[in-house]
Short mmCIF file of C-alpha atoms and ligand atoms in Angstrom, two decimals:
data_model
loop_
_atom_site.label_atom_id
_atom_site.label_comp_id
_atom_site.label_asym_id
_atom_site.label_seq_id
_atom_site.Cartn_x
_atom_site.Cartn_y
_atom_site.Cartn_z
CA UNK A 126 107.23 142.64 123.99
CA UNK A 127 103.99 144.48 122.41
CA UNK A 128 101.03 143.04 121.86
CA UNK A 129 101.51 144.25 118.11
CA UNK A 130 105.12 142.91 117.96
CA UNK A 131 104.00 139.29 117.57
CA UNK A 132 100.46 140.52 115.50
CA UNK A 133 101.92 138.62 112.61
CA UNK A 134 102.53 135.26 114.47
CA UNK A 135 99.05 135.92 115.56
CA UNK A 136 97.81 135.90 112.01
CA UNK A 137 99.57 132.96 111.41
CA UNK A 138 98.56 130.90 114.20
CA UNK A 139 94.67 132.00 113.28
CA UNK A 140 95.16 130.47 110.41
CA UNK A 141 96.22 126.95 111.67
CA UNK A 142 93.55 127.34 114.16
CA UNK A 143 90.92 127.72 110.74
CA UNK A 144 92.70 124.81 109.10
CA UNK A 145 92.08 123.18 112.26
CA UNK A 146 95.42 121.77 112.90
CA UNK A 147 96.81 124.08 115.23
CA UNK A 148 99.10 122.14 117.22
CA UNK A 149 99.60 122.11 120.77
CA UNK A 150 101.82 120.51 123.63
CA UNK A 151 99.97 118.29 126.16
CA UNK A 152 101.04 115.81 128.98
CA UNK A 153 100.05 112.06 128.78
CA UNK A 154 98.75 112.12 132.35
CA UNK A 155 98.17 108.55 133.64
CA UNK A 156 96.64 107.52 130.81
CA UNK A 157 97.28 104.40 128.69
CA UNK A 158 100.65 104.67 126.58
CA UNK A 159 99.71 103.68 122.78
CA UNK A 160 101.18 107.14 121.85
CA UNK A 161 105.01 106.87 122.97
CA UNK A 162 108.24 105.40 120.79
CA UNK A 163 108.96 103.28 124.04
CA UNK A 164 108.42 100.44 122.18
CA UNK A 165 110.05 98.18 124.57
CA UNK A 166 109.44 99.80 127.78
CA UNK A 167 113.39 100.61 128.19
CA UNK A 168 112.72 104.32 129.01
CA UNK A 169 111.42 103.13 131.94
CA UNK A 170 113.02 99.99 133.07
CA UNK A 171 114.60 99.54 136.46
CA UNK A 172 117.44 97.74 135.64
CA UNK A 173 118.35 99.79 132.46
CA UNK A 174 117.99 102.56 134.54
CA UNK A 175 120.40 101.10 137.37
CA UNK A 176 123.05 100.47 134.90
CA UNK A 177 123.04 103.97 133.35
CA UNK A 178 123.76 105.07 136.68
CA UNK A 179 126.53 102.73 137.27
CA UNK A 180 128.08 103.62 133.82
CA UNK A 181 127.69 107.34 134.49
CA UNK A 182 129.86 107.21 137.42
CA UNK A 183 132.40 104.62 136.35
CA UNK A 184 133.05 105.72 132.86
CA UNK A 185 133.76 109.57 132.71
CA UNK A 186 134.66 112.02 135.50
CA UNK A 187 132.38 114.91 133.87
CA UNK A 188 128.90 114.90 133.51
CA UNK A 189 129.25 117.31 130.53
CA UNK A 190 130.92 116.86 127.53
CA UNK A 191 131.99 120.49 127.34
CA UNK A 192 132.18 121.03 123.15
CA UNK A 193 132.24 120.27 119.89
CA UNK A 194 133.17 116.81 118.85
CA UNK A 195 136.03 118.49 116.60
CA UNK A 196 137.09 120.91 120.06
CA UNK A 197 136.84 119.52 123.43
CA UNK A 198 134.11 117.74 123.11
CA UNK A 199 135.38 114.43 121.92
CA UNK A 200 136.80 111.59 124.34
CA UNK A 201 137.94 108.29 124.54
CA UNK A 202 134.13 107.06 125.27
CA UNK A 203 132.35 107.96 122.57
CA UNK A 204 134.99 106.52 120.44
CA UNK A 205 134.22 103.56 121.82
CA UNK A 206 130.81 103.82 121.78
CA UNK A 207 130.69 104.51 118.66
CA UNK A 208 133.11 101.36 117.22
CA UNK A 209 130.84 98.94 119.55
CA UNK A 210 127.87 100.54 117.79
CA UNK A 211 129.31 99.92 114.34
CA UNK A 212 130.51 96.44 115.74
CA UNK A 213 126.69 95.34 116.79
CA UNK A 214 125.13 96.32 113.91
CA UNK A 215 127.98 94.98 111.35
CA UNK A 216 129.36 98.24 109.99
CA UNK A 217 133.25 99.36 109.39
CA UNK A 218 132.20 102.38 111.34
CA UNK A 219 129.78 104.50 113.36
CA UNK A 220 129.29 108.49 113.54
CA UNK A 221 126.91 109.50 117.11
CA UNK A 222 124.68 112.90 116.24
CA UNK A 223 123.02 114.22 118.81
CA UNK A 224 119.22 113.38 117.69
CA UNK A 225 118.11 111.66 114.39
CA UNK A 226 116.73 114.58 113.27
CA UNK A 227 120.32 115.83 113.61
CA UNK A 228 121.94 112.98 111.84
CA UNK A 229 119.63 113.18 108.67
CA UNK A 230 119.72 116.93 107.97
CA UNK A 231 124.00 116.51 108.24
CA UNK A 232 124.05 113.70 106.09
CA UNK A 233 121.68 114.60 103.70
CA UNK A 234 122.80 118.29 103.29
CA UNK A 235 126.53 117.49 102.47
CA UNK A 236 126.49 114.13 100.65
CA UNK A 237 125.11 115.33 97.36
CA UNK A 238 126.71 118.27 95.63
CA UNK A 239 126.11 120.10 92.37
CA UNK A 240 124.98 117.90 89.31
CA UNK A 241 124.43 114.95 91.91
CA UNK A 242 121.21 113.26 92.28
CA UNK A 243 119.19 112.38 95.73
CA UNK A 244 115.64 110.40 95.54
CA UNK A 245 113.63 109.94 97.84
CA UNK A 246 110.30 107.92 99.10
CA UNK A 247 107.72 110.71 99.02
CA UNK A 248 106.86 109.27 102.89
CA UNK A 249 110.10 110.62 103.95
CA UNK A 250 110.70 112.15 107.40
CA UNK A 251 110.49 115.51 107.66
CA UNK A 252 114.35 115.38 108.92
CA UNK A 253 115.64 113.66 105.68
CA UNK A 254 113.35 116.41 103.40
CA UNK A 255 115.07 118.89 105.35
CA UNK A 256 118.36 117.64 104.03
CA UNK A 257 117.62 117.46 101.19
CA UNK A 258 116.48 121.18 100.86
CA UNK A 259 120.13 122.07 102.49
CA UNK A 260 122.11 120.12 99.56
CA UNK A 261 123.14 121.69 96.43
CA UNK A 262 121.96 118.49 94.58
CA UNK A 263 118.65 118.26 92.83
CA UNK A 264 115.97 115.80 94.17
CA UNK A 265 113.04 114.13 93.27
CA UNK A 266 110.66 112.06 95.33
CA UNK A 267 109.58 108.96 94.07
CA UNK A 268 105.93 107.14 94.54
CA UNK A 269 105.86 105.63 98.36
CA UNK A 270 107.83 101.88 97.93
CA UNK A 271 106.84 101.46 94.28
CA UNK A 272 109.91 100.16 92.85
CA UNK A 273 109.26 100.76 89.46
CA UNK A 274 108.44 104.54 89.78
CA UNK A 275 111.86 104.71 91.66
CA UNK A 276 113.82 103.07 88.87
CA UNK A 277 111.93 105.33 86.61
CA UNK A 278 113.63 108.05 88.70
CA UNK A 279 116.93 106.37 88.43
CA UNK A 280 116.91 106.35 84.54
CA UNK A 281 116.63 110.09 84.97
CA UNK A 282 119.16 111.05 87.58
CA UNK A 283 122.84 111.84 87.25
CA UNK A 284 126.27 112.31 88.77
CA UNK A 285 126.42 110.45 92.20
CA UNK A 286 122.62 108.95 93.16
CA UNK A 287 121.96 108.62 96.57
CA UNK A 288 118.44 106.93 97.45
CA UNK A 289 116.97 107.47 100.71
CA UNK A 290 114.50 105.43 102.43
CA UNK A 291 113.00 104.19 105.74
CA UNK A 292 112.89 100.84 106.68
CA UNK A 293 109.81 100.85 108.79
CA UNK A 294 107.76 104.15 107.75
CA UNK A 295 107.34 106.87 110.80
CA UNK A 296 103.16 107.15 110.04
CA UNK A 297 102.17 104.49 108.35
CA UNK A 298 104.08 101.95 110.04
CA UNK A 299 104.98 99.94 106.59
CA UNK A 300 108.01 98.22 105.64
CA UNK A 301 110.13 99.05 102.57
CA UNK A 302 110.42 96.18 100.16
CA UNK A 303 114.26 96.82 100.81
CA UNK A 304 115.45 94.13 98.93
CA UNK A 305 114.17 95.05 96.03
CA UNK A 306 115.40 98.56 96.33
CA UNK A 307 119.19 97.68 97.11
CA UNK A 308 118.99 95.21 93.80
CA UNK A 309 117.96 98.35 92.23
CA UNK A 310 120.63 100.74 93.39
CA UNK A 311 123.05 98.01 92.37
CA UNK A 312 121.94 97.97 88.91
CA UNK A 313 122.22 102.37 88.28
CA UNK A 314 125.46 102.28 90.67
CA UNK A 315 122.83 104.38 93.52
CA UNK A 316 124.58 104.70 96.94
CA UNK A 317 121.52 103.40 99.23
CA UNK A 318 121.03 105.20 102.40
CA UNK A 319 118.25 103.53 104.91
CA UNK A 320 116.85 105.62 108.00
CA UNK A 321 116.02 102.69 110.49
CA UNK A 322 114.50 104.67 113.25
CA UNK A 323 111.66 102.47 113.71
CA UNK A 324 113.47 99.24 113.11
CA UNK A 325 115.94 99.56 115.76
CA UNK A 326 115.87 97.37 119.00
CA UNK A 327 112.49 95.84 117.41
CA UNK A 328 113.41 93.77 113.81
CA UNK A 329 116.01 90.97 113.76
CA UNK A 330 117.09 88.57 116.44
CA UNK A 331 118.74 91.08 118.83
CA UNK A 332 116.44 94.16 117.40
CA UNK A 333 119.88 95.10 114.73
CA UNK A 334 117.41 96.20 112.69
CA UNK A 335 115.98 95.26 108.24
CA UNK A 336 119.09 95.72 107.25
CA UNK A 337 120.83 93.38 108.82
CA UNK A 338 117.63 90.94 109.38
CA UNK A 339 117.35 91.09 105.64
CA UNK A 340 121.29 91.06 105.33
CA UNK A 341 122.12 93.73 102.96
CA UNK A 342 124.83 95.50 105.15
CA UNK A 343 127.01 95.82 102.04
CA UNK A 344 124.33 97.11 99.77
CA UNK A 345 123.84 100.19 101.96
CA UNK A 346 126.21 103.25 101.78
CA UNK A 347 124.97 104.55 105.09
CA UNK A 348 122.14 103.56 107.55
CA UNK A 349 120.99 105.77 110.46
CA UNK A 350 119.64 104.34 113.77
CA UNK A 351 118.13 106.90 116.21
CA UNK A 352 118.16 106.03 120.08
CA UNK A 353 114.62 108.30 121.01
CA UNK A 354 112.68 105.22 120.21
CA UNK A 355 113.17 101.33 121.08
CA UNK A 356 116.47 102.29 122.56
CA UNK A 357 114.68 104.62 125.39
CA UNK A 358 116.43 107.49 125.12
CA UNK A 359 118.24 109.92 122.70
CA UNK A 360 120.64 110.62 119.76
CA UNK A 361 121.46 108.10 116.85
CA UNK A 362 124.44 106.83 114.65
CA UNK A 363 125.35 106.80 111.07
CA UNK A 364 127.02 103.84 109.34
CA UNK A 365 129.23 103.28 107.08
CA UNK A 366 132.83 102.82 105.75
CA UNK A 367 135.74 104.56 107.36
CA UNK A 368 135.46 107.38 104.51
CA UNK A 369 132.12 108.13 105.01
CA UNK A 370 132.95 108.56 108.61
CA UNK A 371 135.93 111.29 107.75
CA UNK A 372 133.85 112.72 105.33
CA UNK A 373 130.89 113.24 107.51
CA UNK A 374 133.52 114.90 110.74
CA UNK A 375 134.96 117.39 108.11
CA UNK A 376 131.67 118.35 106.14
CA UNK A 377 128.73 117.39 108.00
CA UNK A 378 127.31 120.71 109.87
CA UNK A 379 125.00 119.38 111.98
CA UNK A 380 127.94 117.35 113.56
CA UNK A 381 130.48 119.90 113.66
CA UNK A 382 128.91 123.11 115.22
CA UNK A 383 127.11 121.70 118.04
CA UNK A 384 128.11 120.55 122.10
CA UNK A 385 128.55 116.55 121.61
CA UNK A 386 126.57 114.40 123.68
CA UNK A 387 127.18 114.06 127.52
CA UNK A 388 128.65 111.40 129.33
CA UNK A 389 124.84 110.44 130.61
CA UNK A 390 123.18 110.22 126.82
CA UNK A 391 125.72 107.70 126.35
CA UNK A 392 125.41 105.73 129.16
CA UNK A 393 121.92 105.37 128.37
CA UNK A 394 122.67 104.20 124.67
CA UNK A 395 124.95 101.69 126.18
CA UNK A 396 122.26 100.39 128.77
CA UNK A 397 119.77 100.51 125.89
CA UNK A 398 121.53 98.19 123.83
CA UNK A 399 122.99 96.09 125.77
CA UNK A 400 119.26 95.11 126.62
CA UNK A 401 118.31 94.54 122.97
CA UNK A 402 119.51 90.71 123.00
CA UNK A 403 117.53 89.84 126.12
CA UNK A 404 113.97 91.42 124.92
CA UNK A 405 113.21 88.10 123.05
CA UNK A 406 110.11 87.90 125.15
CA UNK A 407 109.24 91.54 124.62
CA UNK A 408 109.02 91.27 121.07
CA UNK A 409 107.15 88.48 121.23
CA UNK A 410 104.78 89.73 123.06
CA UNK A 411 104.68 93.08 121.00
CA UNK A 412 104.15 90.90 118.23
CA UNK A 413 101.05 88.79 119.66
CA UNK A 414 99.53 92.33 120.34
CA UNK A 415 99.89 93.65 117.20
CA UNK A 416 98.34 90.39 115.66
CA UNK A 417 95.39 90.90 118.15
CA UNK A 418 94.84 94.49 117.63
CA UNK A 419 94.92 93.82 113.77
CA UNK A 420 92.70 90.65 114.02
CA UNK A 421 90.35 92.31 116.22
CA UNK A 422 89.76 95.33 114.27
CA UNK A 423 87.48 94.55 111.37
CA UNK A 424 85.26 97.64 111.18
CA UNK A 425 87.82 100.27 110.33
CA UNK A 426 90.09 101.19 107.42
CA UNK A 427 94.05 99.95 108.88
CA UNK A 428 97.01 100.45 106.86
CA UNK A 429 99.26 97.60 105.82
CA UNK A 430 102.10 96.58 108.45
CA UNK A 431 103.02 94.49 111.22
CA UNK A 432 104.94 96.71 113.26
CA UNK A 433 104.31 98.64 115.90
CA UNK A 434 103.30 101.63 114.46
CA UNK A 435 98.96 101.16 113.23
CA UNK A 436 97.76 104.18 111.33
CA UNK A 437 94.09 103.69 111.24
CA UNK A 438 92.84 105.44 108.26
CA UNK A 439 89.77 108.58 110.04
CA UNK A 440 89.79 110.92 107.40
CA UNK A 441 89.19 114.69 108.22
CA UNK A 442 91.17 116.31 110.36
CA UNK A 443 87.57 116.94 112.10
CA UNK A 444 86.42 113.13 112.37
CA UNK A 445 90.11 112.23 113.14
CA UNK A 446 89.95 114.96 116.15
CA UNK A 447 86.66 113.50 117.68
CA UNK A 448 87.45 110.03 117.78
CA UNK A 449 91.05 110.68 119.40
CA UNK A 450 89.05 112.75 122.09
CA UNK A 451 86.76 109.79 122.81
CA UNK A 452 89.56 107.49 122.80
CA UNK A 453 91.48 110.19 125.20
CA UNK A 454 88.08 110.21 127.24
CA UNK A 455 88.51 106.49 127.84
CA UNK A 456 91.62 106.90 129.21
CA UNK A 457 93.45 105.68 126.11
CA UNK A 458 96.84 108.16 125.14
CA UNK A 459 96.39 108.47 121.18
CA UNK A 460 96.50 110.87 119.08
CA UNK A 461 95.51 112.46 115.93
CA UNK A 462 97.97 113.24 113.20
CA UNK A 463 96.24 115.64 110.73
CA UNK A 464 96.83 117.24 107.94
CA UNK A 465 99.02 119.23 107.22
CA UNK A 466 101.69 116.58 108.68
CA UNK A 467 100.14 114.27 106.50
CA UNK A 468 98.35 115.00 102.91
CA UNK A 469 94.57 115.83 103.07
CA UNK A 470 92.49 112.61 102.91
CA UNK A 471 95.05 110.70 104.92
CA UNK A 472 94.60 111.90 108.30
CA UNK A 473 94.35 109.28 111.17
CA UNK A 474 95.15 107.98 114.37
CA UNK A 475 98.91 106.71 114.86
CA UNK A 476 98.36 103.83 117.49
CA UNK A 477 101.83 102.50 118.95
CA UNK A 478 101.76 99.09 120.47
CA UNK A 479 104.63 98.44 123.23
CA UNK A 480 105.32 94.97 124.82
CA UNK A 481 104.29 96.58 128.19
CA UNK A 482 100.50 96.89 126.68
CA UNK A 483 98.31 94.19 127.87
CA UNK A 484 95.80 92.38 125.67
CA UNK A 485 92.73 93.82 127.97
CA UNK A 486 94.05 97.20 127.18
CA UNK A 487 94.30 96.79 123.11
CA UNK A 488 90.84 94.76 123.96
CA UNK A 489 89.75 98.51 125.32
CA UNK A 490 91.00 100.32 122.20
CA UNK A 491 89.53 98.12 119.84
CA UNK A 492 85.92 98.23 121.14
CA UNK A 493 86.22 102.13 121.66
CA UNK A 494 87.53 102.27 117.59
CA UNK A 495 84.59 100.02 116.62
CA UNK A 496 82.10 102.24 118.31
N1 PMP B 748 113.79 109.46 111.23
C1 PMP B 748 112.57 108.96 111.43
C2 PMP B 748 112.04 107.95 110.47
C3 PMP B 748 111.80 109.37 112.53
O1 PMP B 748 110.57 108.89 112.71
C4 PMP B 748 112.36 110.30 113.43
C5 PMP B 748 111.61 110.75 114.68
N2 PMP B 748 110.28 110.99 114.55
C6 PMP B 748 113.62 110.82 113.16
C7 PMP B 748 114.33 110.36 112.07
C8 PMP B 748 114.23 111.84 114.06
O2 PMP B 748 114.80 111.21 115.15
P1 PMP B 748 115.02 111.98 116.54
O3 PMP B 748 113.70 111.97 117.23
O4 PMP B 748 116.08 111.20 117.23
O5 PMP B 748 115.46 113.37 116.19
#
């Protein structure tokens, strides 16, 4: 290809590079991991590892699953992966996508049609806007977890609602005040549709997530759980009724015209869960770090949250750059997130805890932040 075939990429890329917030790819190295969605550690534990193998060669003759779900790509295993899914997290029914990203653009581009209604936290993933954009149904955002700008929303909105929301938020790490929202949805007849990415494998006894910890199963119409982060590896379910499910395998595009997942993603979502109920001690200790990293911090500007996602408030994408690099230069793995992922004003540093962090380590990141 020319050099003047790809001038206008150029152009565009000089422009990030001006905004500073040109993004690139980079390897962790051997640095210190408060930067990965492993909250757990499972991505890299021996004996979930050791039982993906077993399943992969006990459960399904191919390594490939060779199609589309609605072609040859469907088969007795992910049937049943799915219905144990549904089963753990108290659901009529399960639908696997291949990513979450996946999951929310299908769902949110073919639930709401003409004259319905979708609102959404103005913190939404970028997965769920996309959806959004897809559906012939109008949209409006509503203030982030203020309840009463939502219902002002709701007063506003017609033909069927659907509400979508997060139940721990991707940057800031904040919880929704769920609750509140599902009365809500209850009272303008709202289906309520929660995007628990962040909450799987870490909230509720066996890590089932804010739904069910909170338990409003039957106040949600759907609720997504993605498998690239507690869960240590890849893809994610939708819940709901039976109907939903049908609905979703006839209309759903990002489900229908794609290669279902392999034999080997499942085998890791099976090893993945059935670890959840025996990381008790995990979370535990997750927790005691994020109460020591949030203790210890006094000098710097933290969002609210106790989960393992800390956004410290840096401001700039400039100021936000150089403190990352001298965090980087410590040998600590975090990074900025700048604007334009997030609006101007709010850029900062996404620190993720994991239970495999050690206290000296989170000591080592809160004296380098304080400096
Ligand atoms: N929803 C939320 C809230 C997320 O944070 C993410 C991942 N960043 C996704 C959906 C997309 O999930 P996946 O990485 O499995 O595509």
């Amino acid at each position: 290809m020319s050099k003047d075939s790809t001038f206008f990429l150029t152009q565009l890329l000089d422009e990030r590079r001006a905004q500073q917030s040109f993004r690139e790819l980079r390897l962790p190295g051997d640095k210190v991991d408060f930067c990965s969605n492993d909250y757990l550690g499972l991505a890299r534990n021996a004996d979930v590892r050791a039982y993906i193998h077993t399943l992969m060669t006990e459960r399904h003759p191919a390594h490939g699953s060779t199609g589309s779900r609605l072609l040859a790509g469907n088969y007795e295993w992910i049937l049943s992966v799915e219905q144990d899914l549904a089963n753990f997290h108290q659901a009529p029914a399960g639908l696997l996508y291949n990513s979450g990203y996946d999951a929310n653009l299908g769902v949110f581009s073919c639930l709401g049609r003409k004259g319905d209604t979708i609102i959404y936290d103005q913190l939404i993933h970028a997965s769920i806007r996309d959806g959004v954009r897809l559906s012939a149904a109008q949209s409006f955002s509503f203030l982030h977890s203020d309840v009463a700008d939502l219902e002002k929303k709701l007063r506003n909105a017609g033909g069927n609602i659907f509400v979508a929301v997060e139940s721990v938020y991707s940057m800031d790490g904040d919880l929704a005040p769920l609750a509140a929202i599902a009365a809500l949805c209850r009272q303008y007849g709202a289906h309520l549709i929660v995007d628990e990415a962040h909450a799987t494998g870490i909230i509720g006894n066996a890590g089932e997530g804010l739904v069910q910890h909170l338990q409003l199963t039957d106040q949600c119409f759907a609720r997504i759980h993605t498998f690239g982060k507690a869960v240590g590896c890849h893809g994610a379910v939708v819940l709901g009724s039976e109907i939903l499910r049908e609905y979703l395998i006839n209309f759903s595009r990002s489900f229908i015209y794609t290669t279902s997942l392999p034999p080997a993603a499942l085998a890791a979502i099976v090893a993945g869960y059935a670890a959840f109920p025996y990381m008790k001690a995990e979370r535990e200790q997750l927790s005691a770090l994020i109460r020591q990293f949030r203790e210890g911090l006094t000098a710097v500007e933290l969002l609210a949250g106790n989960t393992p996602i800390q956004a410290v408030l840096t401001r700039g994408n400039d100021n936000t750059r150089k403190i990352a690099g001298a965090l980087q230069s410590a040998g600590l793995d975090v990074r900025p997130i700048l604007h334009p992922t997030v609006p101007k004003g709010a850029e900062r540093l996404r620190i993720v805890l994991h239970s495999f962090n050690t206290a000296a380590e989170v000591d080592m990141l809160i004296k380098v932040l304080q400096s």
